[in-house]
mmCIF file of C-alpha atoms in Angstrom:
data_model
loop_
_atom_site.group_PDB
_atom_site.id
_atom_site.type_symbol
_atom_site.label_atom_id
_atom_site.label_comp_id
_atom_site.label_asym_id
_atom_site.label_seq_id
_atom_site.Cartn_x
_atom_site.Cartn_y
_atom_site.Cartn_z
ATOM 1 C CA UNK M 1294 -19.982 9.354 -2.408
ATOM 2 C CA UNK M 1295 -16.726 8.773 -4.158
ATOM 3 C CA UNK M 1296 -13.296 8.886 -2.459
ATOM 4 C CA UNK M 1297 -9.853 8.123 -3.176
ATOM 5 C CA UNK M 1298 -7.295 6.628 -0.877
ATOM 6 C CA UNK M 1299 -3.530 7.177 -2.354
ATOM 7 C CA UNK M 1300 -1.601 4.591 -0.464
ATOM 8 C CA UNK M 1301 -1.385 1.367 -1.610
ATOM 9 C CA UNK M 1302 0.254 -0.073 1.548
ATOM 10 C CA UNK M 1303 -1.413 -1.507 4.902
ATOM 11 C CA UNK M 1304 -2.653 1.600 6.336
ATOM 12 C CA UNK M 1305 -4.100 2.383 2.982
ATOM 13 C CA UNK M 1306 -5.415 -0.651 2.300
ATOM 14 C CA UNK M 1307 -7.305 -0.589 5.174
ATOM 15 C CA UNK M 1308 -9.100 2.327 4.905
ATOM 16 C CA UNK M 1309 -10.581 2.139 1.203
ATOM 17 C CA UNK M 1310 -11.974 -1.544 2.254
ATOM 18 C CA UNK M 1311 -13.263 -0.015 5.328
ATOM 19 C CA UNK M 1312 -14.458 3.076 3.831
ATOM 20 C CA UNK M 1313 -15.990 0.508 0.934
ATOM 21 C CA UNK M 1314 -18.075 -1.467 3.758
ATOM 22 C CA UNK M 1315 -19.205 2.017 4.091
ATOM 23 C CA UNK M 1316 -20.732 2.435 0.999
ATOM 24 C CA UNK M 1317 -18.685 4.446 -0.554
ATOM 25 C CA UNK M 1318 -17.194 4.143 -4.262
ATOM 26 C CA UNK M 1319 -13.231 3.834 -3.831
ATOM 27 C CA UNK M 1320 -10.678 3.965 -5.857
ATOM 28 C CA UNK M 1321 -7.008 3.014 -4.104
ATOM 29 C CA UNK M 1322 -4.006 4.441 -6.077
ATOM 30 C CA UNK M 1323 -0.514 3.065 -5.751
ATOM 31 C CA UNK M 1324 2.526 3.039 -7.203
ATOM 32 C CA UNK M 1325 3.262 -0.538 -8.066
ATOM 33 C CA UNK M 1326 0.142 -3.053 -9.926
ATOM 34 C CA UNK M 1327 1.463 -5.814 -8.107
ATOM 35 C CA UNK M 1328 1.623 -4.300 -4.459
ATOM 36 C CA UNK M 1329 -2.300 -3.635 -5.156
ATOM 37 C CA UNK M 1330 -5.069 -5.911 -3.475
ATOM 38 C CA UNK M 1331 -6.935 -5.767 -6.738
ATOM 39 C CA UNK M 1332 -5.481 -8.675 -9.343
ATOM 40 C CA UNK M 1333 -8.382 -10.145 -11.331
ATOM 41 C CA UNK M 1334 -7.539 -13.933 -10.487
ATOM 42 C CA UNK M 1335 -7.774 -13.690 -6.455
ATOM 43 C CA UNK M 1336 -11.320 -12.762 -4.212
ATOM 44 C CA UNK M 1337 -9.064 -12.146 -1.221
ATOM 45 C CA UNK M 1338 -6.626 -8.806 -0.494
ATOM 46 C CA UNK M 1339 -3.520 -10.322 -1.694
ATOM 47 C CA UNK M 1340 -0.547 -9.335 -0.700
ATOM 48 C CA UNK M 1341 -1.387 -6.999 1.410
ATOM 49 C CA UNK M 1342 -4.037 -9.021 3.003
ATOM 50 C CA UNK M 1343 -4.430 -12.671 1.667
ATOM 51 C CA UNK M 1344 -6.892 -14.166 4.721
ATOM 52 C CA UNK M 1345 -9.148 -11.418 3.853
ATOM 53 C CA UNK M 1346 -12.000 -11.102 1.001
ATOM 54 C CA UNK M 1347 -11.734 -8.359 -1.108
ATOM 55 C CA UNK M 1348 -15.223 -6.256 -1.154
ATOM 56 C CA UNK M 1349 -16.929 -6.071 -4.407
ATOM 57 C CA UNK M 1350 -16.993 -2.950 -6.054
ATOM 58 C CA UNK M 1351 -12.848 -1.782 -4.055
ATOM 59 C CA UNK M 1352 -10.932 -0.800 -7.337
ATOM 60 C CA UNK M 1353 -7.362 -0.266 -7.555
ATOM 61 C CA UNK M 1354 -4.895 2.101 -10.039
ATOM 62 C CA UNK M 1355 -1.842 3.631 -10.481
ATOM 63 C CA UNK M 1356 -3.652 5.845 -12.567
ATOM 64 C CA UNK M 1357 -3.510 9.059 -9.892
ATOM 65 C CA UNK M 1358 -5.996 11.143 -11.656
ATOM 66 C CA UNK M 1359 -7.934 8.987 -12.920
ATOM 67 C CA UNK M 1360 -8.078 8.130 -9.178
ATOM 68 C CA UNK M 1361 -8.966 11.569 -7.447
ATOM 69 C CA UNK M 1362 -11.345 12.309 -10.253
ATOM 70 C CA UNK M 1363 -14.701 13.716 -9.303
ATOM 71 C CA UNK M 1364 -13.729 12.927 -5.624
ATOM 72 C CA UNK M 1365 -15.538 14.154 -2.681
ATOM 73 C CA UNK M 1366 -12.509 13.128 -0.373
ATOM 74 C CA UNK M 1367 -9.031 12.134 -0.916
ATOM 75 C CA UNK M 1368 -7.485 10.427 1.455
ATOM 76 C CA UNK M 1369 -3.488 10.520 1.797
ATOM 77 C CA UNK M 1370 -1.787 7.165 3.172
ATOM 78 C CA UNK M 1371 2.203 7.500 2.069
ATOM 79 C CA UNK M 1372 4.937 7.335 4.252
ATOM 80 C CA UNK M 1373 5.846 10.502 5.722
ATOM 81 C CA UNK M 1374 9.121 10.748 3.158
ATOM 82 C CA UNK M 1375 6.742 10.260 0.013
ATOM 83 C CA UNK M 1376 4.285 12.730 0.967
ATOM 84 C CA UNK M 1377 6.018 15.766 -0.569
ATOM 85 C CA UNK M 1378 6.181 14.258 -3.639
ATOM 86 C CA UNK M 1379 2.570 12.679 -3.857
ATOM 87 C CA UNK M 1380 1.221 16.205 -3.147
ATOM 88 C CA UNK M 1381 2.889 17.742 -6.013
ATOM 89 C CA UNK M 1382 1.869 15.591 -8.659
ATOM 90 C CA UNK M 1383 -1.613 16.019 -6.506
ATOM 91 C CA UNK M 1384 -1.852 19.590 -7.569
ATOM 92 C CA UNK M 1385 -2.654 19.582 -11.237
ATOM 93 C CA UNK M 1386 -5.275 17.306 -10.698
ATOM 94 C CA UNK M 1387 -7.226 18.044 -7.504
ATOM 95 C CA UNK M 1388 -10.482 18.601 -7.516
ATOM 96 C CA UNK M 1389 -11.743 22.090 -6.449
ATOM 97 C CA UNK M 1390 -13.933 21.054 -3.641
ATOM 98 C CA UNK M 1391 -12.198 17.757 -2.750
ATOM 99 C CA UNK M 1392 -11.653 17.556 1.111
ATOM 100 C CA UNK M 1393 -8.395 16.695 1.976
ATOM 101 C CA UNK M 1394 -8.148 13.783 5.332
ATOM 102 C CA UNK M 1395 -4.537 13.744 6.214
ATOM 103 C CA UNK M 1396 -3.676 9.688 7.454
ATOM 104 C CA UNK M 1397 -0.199 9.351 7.286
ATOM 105 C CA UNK M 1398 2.030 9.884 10.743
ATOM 106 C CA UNK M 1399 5.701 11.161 10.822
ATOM 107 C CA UNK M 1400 7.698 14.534 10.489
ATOM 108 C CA UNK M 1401 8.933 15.370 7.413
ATOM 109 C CA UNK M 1402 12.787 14.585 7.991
ATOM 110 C CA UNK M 1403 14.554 17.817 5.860
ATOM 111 C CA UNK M 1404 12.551 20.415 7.108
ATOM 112 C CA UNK M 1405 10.771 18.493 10.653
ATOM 113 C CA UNK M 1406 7.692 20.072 9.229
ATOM 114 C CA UNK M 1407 4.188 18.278 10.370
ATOM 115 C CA UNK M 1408 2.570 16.944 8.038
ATOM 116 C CA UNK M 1409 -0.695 18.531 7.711
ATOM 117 C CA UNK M 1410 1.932 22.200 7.708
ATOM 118 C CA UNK M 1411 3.703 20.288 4.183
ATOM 119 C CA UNK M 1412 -0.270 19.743 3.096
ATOM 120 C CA UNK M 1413 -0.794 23.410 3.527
ATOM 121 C CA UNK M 1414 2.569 24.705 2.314
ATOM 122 C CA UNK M 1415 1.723 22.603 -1.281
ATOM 123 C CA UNK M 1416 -2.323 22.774 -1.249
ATOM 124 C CA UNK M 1417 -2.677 25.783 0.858
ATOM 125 C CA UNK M 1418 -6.428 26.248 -0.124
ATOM 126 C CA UNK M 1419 -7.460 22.640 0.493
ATOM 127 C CA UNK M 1420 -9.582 21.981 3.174
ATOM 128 C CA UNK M 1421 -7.612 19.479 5.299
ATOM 129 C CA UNK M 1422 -8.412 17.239 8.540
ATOM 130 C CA UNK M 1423 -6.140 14.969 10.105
ATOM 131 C CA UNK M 1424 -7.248 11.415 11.278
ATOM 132 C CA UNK M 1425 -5.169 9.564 13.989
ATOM 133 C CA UNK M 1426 -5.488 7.093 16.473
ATOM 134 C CA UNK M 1427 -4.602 4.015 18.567
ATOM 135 C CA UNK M 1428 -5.309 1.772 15.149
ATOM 136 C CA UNK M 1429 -4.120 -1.058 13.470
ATOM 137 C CA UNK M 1430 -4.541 -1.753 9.912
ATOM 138 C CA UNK M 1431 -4.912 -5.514 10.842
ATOM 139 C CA UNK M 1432 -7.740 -4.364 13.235
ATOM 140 C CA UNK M 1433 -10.053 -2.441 10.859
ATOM 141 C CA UNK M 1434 -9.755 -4.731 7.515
ATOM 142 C CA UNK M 1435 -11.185 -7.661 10.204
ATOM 143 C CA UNK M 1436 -13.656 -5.575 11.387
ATOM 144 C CA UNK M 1437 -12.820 -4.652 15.365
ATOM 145 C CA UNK M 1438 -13.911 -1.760 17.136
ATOM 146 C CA UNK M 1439 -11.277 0.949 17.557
ATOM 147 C CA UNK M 1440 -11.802 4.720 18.077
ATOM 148 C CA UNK M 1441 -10.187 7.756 16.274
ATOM 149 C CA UNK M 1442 -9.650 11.859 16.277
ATOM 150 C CA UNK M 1443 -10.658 13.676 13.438
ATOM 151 C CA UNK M 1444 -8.812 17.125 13.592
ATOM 152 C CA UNK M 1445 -9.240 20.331 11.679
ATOM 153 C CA UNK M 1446 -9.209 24.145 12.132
ATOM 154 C CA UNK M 1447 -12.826 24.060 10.550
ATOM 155 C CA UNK M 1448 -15.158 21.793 12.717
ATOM 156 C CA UNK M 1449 -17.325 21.843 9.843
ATOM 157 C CA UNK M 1450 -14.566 19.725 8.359
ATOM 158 C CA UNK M 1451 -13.945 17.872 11.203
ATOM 159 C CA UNK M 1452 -17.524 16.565 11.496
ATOM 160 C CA UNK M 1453 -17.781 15.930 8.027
ATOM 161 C CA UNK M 1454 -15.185 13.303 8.470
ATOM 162 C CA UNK M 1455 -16.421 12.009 11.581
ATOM 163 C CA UNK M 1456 -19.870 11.275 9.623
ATOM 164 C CA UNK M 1457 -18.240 9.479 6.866
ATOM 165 C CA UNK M 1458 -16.152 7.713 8.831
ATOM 166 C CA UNK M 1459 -18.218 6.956 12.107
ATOM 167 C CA UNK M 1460 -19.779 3.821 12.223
ATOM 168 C CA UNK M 1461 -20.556 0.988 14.636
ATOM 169 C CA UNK M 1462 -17.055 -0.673 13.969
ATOM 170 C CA UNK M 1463 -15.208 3.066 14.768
ATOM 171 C CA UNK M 1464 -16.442 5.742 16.738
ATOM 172 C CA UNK M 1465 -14.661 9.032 15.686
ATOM 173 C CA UNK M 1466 -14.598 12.127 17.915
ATOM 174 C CA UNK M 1467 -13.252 15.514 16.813
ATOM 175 C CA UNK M 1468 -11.059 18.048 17.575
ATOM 176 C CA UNK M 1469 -9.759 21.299 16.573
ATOM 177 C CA UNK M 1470 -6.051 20.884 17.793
ATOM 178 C CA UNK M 1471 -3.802 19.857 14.031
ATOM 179 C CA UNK M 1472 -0.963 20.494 15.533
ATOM 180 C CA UNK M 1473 -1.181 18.178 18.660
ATOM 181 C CA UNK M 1474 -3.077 15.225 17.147
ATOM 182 C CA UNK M 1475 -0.360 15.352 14.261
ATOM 183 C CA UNK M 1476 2.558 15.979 17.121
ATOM 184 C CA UNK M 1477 1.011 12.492 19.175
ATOM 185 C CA UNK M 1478 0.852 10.627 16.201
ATOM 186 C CA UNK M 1479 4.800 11.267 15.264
ATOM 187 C CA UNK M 1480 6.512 11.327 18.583
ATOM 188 C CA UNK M 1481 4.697 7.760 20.054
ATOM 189 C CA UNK M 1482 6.724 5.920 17.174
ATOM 190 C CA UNK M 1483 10.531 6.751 18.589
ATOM 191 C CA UNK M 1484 8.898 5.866 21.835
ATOM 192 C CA UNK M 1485 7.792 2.954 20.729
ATOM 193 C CA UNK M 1486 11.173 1.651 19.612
ATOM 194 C CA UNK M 1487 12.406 2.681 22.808
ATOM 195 C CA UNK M 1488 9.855 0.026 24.897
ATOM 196 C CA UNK M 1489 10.780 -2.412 21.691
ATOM 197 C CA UNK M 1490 14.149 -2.071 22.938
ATOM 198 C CA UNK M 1491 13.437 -2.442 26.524
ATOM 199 C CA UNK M 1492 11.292 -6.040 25.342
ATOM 200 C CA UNK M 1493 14.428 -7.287 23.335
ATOM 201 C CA UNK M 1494 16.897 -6.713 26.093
ATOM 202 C CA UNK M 1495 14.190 -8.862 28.570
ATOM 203 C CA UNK M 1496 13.913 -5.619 31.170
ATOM 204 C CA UNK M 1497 10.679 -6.880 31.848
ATOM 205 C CA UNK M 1498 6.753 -5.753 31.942
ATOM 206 C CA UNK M 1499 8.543 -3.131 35.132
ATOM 207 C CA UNK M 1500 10.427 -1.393 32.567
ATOM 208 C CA UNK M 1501 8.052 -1.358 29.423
ATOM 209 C CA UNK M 1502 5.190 0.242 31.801
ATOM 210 C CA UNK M 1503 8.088 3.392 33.310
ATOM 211 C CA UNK M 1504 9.311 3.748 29.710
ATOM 212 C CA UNK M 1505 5.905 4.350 28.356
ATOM 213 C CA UNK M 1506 5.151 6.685 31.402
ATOM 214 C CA UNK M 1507 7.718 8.407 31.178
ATOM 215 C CA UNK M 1508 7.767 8.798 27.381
ATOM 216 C CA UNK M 1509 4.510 10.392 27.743
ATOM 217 C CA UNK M 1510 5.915 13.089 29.890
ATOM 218 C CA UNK M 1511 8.708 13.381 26.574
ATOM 219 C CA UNK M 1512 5.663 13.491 24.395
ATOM 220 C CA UNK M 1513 3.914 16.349 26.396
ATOM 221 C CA UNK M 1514 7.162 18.519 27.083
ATOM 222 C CA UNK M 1515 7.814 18.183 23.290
ATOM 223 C CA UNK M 1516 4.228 18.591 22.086
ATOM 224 C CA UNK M 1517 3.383 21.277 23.747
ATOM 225 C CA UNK M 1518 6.388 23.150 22.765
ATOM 226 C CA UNK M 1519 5.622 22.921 19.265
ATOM 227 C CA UNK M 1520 2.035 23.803 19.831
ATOM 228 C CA UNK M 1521 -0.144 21.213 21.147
ATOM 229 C CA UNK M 1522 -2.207 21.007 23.925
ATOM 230 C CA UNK M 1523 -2.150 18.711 26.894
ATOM 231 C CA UNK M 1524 -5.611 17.417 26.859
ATOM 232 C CA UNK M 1525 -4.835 15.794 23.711
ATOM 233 C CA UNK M 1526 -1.539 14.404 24.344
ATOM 234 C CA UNK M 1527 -3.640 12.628 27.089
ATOM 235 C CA UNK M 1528 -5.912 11.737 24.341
ATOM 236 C CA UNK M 1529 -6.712 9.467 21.612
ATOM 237 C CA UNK M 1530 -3.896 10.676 19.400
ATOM 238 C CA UNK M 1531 -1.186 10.612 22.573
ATOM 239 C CA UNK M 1532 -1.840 8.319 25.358
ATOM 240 C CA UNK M 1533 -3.882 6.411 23.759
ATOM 241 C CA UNK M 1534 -1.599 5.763 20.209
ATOM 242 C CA UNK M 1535 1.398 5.476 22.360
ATOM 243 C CA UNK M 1536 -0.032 2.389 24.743
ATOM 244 C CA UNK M 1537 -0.926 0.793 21.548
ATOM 245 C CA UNK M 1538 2.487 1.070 19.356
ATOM 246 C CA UNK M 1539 4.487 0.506 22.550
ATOM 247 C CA UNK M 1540 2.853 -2.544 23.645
ATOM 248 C CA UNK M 1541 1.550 -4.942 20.616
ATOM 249 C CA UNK M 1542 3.432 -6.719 18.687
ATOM 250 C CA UNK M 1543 1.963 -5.516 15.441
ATOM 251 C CA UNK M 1544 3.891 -2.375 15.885
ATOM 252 C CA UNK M 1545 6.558 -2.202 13.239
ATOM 253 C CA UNK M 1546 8.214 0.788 15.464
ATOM 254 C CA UNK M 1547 7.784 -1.804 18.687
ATOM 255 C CA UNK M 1548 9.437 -4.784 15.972
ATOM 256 C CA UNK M 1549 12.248 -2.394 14.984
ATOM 257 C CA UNK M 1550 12.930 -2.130 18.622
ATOM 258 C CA UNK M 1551 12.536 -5.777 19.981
ATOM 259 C CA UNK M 1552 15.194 -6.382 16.623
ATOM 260 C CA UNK M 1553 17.566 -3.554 17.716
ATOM 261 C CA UNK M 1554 17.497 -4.903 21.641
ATOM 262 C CA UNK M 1555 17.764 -8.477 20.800
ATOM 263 C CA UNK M 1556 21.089 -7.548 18.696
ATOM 264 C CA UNK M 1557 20.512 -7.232 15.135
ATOM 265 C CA UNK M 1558 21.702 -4.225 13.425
ATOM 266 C CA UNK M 1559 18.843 -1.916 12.078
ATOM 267 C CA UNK M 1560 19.402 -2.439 7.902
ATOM 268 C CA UNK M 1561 18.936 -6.367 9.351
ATOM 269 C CA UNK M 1562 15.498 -5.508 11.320
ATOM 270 C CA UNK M 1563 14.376 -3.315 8.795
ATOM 271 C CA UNK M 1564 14.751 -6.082 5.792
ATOM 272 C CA UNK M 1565 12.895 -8.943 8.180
ATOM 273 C CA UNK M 1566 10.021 -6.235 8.835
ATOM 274 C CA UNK M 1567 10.082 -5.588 5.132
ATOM 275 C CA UNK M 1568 7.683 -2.781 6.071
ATOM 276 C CA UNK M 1569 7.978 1.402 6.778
ATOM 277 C CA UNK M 1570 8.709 1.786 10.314
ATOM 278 C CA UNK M 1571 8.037 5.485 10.754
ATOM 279 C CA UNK M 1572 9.791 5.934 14.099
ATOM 280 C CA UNK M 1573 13.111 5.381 12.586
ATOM 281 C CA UNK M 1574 13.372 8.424 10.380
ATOM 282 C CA UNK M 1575 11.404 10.699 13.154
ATOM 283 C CA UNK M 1576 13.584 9.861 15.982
ATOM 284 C CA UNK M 1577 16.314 11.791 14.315
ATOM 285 C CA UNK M 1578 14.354 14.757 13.508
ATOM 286 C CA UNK M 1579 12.812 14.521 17.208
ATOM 287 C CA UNK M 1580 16.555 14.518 18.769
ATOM 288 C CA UNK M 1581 17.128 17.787 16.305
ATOM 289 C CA UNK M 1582 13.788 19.550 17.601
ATOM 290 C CA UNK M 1583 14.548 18.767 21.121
ATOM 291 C CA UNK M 1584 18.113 20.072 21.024
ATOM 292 C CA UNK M 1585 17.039 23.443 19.279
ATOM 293 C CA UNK M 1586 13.670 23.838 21.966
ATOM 294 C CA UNK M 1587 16.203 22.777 24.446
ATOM 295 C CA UNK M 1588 13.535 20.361 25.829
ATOM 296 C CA UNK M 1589 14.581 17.225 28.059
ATOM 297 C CA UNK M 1590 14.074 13.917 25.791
ATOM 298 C CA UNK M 1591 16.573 11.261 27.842
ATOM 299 C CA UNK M 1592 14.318 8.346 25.575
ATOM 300 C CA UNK M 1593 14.481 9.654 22.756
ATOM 301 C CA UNK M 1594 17.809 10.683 22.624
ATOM 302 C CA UNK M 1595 19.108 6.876 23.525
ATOM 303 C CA UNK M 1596 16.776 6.119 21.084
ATOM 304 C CA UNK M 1597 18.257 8.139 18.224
ATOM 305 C CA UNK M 1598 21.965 7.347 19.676
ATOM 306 C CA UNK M 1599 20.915 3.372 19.212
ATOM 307 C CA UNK M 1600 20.104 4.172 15.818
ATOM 308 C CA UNK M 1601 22.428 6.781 14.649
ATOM 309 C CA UNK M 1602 25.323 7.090 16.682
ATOM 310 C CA UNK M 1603 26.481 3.392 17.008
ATOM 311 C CA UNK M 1604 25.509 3.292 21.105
ATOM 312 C CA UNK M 1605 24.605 -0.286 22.041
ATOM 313 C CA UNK M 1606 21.263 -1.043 23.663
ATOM 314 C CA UNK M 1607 22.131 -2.248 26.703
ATOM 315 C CA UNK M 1608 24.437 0.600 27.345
ATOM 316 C CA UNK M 1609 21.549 3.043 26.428
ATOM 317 C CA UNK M 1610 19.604 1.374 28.848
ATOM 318 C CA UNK M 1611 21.632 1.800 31.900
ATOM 319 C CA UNK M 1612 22.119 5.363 30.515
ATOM 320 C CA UNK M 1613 18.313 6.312 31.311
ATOM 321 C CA UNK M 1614 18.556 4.312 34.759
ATOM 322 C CA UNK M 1615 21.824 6.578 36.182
ATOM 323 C CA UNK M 1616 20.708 9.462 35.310
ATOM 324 C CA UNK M 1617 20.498 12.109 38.485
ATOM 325 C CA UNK M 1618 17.586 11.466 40.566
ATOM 326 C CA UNK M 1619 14.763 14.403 40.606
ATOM 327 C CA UNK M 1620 10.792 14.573 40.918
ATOM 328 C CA UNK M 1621 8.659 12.977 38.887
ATOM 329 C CA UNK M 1622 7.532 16.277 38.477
ATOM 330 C CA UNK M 1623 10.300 18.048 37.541
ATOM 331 C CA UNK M 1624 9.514 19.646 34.385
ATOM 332 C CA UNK M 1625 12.982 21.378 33.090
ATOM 333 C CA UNK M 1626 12.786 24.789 32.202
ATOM 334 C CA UNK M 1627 12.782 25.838 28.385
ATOM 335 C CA UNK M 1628 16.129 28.115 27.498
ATOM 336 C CA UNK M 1629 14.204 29.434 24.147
ATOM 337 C CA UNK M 1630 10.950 29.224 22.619
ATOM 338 C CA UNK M 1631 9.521 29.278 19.352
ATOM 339 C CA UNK M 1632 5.951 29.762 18.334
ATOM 340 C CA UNK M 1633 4.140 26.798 16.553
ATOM 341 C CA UNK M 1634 5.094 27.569 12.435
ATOM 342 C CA UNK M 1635 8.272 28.469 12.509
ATOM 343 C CA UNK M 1636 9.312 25.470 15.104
ATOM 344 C CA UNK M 1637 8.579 22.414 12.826
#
């Protein structure tokens, strides 16, 4: 079976060497030759990967259709912001019966679409499933066990993907809820800064554990306002994803944070990173949604005032612990609603 992965960075990387140990044929597209983990003279994954051996047969191009030729599955691995783009020059070239698997996490920042609703608004007749989960890059090059969500409005789809995927190394279960696997995947990245934040200003393991509780409840007002539903949010792709970026220190988001709290401005974090930290451009699109929905996001909004609006950590900090007291289950109430497309 032959599959593309577009995505030449860790994320991508990772998933046309593991879909390679799966016996696939892969061809990995990127932009730039020399970002690829393909150059003639090394065995290993270099850069993206130098302590790991590169599996015979992985090629690499920047040839895009050349790449999604003949394809059974394309797999898209971009940053949220290049998605738009890598979709349209997709279009000429896309095979007819390709299936689409939808990797990437984010908003799209101009229009706070999901992503898998700026798949369909490009390819609207591609079949599409989105795959998330509580996963590192790191973790599935080196071969540890991790578990994902395959999502699509066909199950058909959904299953296909699990098949292909599924293996001893990562179980995959499926679901039919897009909008709230997509929704989990986005949101846990802002929140993730936030407990970065919390770790760089030395609150403690106290803090970290209430900010991550308490982000869920952001992530479940928010997520099911847009459309998703609340056994997922407590899933895989919400609970799950969130524990992970909020609490390792592979997390680029969690980095960004632990940078931000620790006093660094963010152009300084970002450049030691030298990586996409998706949180960073979602947290302002999050504040926007949240404001419009008129849904209660006190961590998220710190968050986006740390990054946007000049607001020092330590004062957003102490922001979030005055705030009036109230239930835990308090739950405010919604001024306006909007149904799920026309929301994001």
């Amino acid at each position: 079976m032959r599959w593309a992965v577009l995505g030449g960075g860790h994320w991508g990387t990772g998933l046309a060497v593991y879909l390679r140990r799966q016996g696939c044929a892969v061809q990995l597209w990127g932009r730039c030759a020399e970002r690829l983990p393909c150059q003639s003279a090394r065995a290993d994954l270099f850069p993206i990967f130098p302590q790991c051996a590169r599996p015979e047969g992985l090629c690499c191009t920047t040839d895009l259709a050349g790449a999604v030729h003949d394809c059974a599955g394309i797999v898209l691995a971009v940053p949220s912001h290049a998605l738009r783009d890598l979709l349209t020059r997709l279009r000429p070239c896309l095979p007819s019966s390709a299936l689409l698997v939808l990797a990437s996490k984010g908003l799209e920042t101009r229009s706070a679409l999901r992503l898998d609703q700026v798949v369909r608004e490009i390819l609207p007749g591609a079949p599409l499933v989105v795959l998330s989960g509580p996963s590192f890059a790191h973790d599935l090059v080196l071969g540890k066990p991790l578990a994902m969500t395959a999502a699509a409005a066909d199950m058909t789809h959904a299953r296909r993907v699990a098949e292909v995927f599924g293996s001893a190394q990562m179980r995959v279960y499926t679901s039919d809820d897009v909008a709230g696997v997509c929704l989990g995947g986005a949101i846990k990245n802002v929140l993730a800064i936030a407990a970065g934040i919390s770790d760089g200003l030395e609150n403690g393991d106290s803090a970290r554990a209430a900010l991550i509780t308490r982000g869920m409840a952001e992530l479940h007002r928010l997520g099911t306002a847009l459309g998703g539903r609340t056994e997922t949010f407590m899933g895989l792709t919400g609970a799950g994803d969130l524990i992970l970026t909020a609490s390792s220190n592979l997390s680029r988001n969690r980095r960004v944070g632990v940078g931000l709290g620790r006093g660094l401005d963010l152009e300084a974090v970002l450049g030691e990173i030298g990586e996409e930290a998706e949180g960073v451009r979602t947290a302002q699109t999050l504040f926007r949604l949240a404001q419009r929905l008129c849904v209660d996001m006190p961590i998220t909004e710190q968050v986006y005032r740390v990054l946007f609006a000049g607001a020092a950590p330590r004062a957003a900090s102490d922001v979030l612990m005055r705030r009036a007291l109230r239930s835990e289950l308090h739950v405010p109430v919604r001024q306006r609603g909007l149904d799920d497309e026309s929301a994001v």
